[in-house]
Coordinates of C-alpha atoms and ligand atoms in Angstrom, one line a residue:
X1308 CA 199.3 144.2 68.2
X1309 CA 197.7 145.8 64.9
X1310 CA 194.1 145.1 66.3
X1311 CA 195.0 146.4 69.3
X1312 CA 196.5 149.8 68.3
X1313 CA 193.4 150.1 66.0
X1314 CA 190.9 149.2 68.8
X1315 CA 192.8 151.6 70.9
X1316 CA 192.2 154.4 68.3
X1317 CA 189.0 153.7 67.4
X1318 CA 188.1 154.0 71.0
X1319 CA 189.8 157.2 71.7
X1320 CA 188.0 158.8 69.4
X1321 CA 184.2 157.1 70.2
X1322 CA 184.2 155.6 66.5
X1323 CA 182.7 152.2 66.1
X1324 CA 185.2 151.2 63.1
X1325 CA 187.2 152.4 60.1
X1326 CA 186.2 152.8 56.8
X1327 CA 189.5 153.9 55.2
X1328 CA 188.9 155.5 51.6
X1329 CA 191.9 157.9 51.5
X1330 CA 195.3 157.5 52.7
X1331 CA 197.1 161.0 53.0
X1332 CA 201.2 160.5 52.5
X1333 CA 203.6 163.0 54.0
X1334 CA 206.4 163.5 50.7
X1335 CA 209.9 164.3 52.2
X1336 CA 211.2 161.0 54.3
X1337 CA 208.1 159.5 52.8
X1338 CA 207.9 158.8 49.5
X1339 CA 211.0 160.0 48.5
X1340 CA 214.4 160.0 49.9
X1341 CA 215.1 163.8 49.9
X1342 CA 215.9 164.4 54.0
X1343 CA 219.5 163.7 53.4
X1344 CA 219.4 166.7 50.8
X1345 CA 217.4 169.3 53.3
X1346 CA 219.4 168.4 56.5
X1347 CA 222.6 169.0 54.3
X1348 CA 220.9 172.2 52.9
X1349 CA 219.6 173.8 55.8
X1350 CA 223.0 173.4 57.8
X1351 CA 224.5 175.1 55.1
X1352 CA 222.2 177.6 55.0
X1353 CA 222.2 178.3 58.8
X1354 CA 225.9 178.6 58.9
X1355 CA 225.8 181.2 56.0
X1356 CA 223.6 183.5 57.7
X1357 CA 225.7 183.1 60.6
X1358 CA 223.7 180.5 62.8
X1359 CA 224.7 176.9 63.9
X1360 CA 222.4 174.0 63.4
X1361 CA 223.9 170.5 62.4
X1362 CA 222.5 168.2 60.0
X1363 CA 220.6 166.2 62.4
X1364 CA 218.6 169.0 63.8
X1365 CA 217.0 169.3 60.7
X1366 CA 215.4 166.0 61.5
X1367 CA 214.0 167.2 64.6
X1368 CA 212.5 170.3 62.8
X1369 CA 211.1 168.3 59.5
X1370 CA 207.8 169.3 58.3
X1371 CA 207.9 172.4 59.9
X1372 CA 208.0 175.8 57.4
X1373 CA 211.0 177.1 56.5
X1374 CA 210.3 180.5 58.6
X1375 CA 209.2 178.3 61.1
X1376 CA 212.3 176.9 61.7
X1377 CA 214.7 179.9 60.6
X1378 CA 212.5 181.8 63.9
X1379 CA 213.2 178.8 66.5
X1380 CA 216.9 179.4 65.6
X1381 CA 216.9 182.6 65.6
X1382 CA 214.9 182.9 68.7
X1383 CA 217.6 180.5 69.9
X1384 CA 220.6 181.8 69.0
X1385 CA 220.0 185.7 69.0
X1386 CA 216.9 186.0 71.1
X1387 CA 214.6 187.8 68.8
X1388 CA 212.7 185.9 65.7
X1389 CA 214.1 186.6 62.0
X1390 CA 212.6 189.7 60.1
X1391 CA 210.3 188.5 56.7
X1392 CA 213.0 189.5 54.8
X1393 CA 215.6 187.7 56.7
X1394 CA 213.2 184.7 56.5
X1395 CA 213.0 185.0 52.7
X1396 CA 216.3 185.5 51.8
X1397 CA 217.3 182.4 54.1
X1398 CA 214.5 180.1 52.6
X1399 CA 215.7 181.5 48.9
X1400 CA 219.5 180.6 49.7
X1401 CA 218.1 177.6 50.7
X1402 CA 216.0 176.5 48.1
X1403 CA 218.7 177.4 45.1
X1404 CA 220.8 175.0 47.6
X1405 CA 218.3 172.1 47.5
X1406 CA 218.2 173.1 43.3
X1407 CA 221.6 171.7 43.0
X1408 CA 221.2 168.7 44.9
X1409 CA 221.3 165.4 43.2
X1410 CA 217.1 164.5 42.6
X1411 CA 216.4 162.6 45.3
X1412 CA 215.4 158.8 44.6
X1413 CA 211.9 157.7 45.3
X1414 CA 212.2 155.8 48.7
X1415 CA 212.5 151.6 48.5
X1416 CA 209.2 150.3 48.7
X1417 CA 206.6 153.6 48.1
X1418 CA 205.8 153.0 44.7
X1419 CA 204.7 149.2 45.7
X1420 CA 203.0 150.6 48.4
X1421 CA 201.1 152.9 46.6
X1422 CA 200.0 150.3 43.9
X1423 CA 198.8 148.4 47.0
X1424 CA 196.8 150.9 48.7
X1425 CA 195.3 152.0 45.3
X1426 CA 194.3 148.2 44.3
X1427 CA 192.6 148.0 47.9
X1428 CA 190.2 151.2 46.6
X1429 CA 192.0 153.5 48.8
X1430 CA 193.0 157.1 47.0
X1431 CA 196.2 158.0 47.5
X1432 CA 196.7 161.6 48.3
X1433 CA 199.8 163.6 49.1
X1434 CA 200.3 166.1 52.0
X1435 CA 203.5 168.1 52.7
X1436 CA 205.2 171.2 53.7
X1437 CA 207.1 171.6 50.7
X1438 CA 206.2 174.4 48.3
X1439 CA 208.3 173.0 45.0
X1440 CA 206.5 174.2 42.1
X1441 CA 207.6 170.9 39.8
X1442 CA 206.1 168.5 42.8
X1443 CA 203.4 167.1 40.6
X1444 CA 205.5 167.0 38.0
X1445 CA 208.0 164.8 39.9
X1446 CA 205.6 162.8 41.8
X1447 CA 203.9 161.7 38.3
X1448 CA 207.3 160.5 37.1
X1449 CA 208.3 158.7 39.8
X1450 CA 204.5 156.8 40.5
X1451 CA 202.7 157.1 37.2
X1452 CA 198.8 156.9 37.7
X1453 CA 199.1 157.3 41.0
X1454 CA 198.6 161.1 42.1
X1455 CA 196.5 164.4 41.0
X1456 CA 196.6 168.0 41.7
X1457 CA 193.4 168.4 43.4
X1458 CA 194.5 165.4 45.8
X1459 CA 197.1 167.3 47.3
X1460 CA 197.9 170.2 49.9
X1461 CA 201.2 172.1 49.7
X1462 CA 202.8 175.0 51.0
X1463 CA 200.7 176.8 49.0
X1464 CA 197.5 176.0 50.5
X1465 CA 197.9 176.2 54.6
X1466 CA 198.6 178.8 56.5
X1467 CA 200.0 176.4 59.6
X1468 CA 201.9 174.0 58.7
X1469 CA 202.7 170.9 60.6
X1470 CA 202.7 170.4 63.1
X1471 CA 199.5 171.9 63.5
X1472 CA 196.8 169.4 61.5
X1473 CA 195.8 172.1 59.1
X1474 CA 197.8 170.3 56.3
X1475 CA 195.5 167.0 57.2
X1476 CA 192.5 168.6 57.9
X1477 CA 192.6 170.2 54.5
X1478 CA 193.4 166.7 53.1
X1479 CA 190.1 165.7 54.6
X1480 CA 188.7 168.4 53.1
X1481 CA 189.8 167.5 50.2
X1482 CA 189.4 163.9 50.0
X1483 CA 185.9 164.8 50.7
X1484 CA 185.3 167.0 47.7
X1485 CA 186.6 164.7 45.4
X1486 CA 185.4 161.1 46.9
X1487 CA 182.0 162.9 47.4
X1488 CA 181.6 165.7 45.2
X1489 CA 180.4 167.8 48.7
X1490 CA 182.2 170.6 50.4
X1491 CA 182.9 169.2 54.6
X1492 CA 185.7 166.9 55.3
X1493 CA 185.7 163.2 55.3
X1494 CA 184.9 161.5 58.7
X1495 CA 188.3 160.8 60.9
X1496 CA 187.6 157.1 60.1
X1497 CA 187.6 157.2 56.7
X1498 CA 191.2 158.1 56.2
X1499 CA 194.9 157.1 57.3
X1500 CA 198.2 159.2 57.9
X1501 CA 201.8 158.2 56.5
X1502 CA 204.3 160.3 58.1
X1503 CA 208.1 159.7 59.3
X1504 CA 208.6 162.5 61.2
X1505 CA 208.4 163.5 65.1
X1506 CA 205.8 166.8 63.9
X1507 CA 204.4 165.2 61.1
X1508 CA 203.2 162.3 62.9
X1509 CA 201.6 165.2 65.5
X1510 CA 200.0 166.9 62.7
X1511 CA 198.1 163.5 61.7
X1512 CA 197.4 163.3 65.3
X1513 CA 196.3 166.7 66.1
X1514 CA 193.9 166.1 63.0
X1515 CA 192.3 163.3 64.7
X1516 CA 193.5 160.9 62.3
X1517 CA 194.4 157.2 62.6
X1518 CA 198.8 157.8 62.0
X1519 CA 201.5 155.1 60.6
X1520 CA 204.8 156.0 61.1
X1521 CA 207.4 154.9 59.2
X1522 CA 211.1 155.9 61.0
X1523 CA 212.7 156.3 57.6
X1524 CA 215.6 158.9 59.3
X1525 CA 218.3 158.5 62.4
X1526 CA 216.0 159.3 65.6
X1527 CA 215.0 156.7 67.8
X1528 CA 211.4 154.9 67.2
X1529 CA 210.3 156.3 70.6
X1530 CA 210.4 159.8 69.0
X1531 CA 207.9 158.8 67.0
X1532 CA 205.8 156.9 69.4
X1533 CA 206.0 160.3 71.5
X1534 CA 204.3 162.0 68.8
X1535 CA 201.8 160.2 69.2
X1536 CA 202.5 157.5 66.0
X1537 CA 199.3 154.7 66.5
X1538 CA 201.5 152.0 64.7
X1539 CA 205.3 152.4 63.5
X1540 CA 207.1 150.3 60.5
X1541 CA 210.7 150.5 60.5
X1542 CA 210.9 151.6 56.4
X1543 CA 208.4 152.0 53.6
X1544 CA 209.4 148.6 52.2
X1545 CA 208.1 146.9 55.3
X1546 CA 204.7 148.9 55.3
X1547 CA 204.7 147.6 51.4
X1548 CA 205.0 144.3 52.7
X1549 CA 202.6 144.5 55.3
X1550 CA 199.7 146.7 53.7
X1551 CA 197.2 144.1 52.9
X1552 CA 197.6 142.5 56.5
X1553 CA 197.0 146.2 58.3
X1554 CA 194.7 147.2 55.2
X1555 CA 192.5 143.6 56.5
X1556 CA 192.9 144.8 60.0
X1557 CA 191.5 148.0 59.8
X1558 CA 188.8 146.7 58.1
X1559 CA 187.7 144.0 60.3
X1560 CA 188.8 145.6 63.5
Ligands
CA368 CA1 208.6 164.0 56.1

């Protein structure tokens, strides 16, 4: 099943085997448990500024920029896309929302994970959507030694955000610059995606990138697969459990 899914990719893609040096980890329904918190603050948000969108939608649109999503809803429920300002003050409202929320817990399982992938010589690295300013700091308390600055891409750095594969392709970028010391990105075989939602999991595979879901949230595992998702664990502890046999598998494959 693993060997297959990995032959499958390698194939697709005209590459004669993987090499994985970097694995690129999506944050929110990732690593740590925080979807709860948006869906809740979004809705909220939505019905302030007089538009309805339940929680679970906000799975459905996870990963996606705010203004992304504030347009689709606006488009949606008015017909014309949200002014900048309209954007701003929405994604404000809901970010002071999101400030109140309990601190979401790291999710079961990724801090093992990460210890595993880091004692197999991969370098962990951190992708997301999310613009917090205190993400590193957070990050570094919840998996000491695991994660730096210059290994990660934010908000801040792409202009499309998932799921178009900016976010990864800057990753690669990235992971390139610091594996390598050389400006170019690092060959599609050389790294692996960790995402748990439907556009994240089309980011990593719009990137070109070998992608691992993990359905951490309430849709359906065939969401994922849609996306395009080459293998699928049903939570973080049971990628935990089963790095080294996929981390083997890769490699021999
Ligand atoms: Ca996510």
């Amino acid at each position: 099943m693993l060997q297959s899914a990995i032959r499958k990719y390698l194939q697709s893609k005209g590459l004669e085997k993987m090499n994985v040096r970097t694995a690129m980890f999506d944050m929110d329904g990732v690593l740590f448990d925080s979807m709860r918190n948006h869906a809740r603050c979004w809705h909220l948000t939505m019905e302030h500024f007089g538009f309805s969108f339940p929680e679970w939608e906000a799975y459905l649109h996870e990963g996606r920029t705010g203004a992304g999503t504030i347009n689709i809803v606006s488009m949606r429920e008015r017909g014309y896309p949200a002014t900048e300002d309209e954007c701003q003050a929405m994604y404000l409202y809901k970010s002071r929302l999101f400030d109140q929320c309990p601190e979401a817990e790291p999710m079961p399982g990724a801090f093992e994970l990460l210890k595993k992938v880091k004692a197999s010589g991969v370098t962990p690295m951190v992708v997301t959507g999310s613009g917090q300013k205190i993400l590193l700091s957070r990050l570094q308390k919840s998996f000491p030694g695991i994660f730096r600055q210059e290994l990660m891409v934010t908000a801040y750095d792409v202009k499309k955000g998932k799921p178009y594969p900016e976010p990864y392709l800057m990753g690669l970028e990235k992971g390139r610059r610091f594996l390598d010391g050389e400006p170019g990105s690092l060959p599609l075989n050389q790294s692996v995606v960790i995402e748990n939602a439907p556009l994240g999991v089309q980011a990593g595979v719009a990137a070109g990138v070998f992608t691992i879901a993990v359905n951490t949230g309430p849709l359906d595992d065939q969401v994922l697969y849609d996306a395009g998702a080459n293998i699928l664990y049903p939570s973080m502890q049971a990628l935990a459990d089963g790095w080294d046999q996929l981390f083997h598998e890769l490699t021999t494959a």
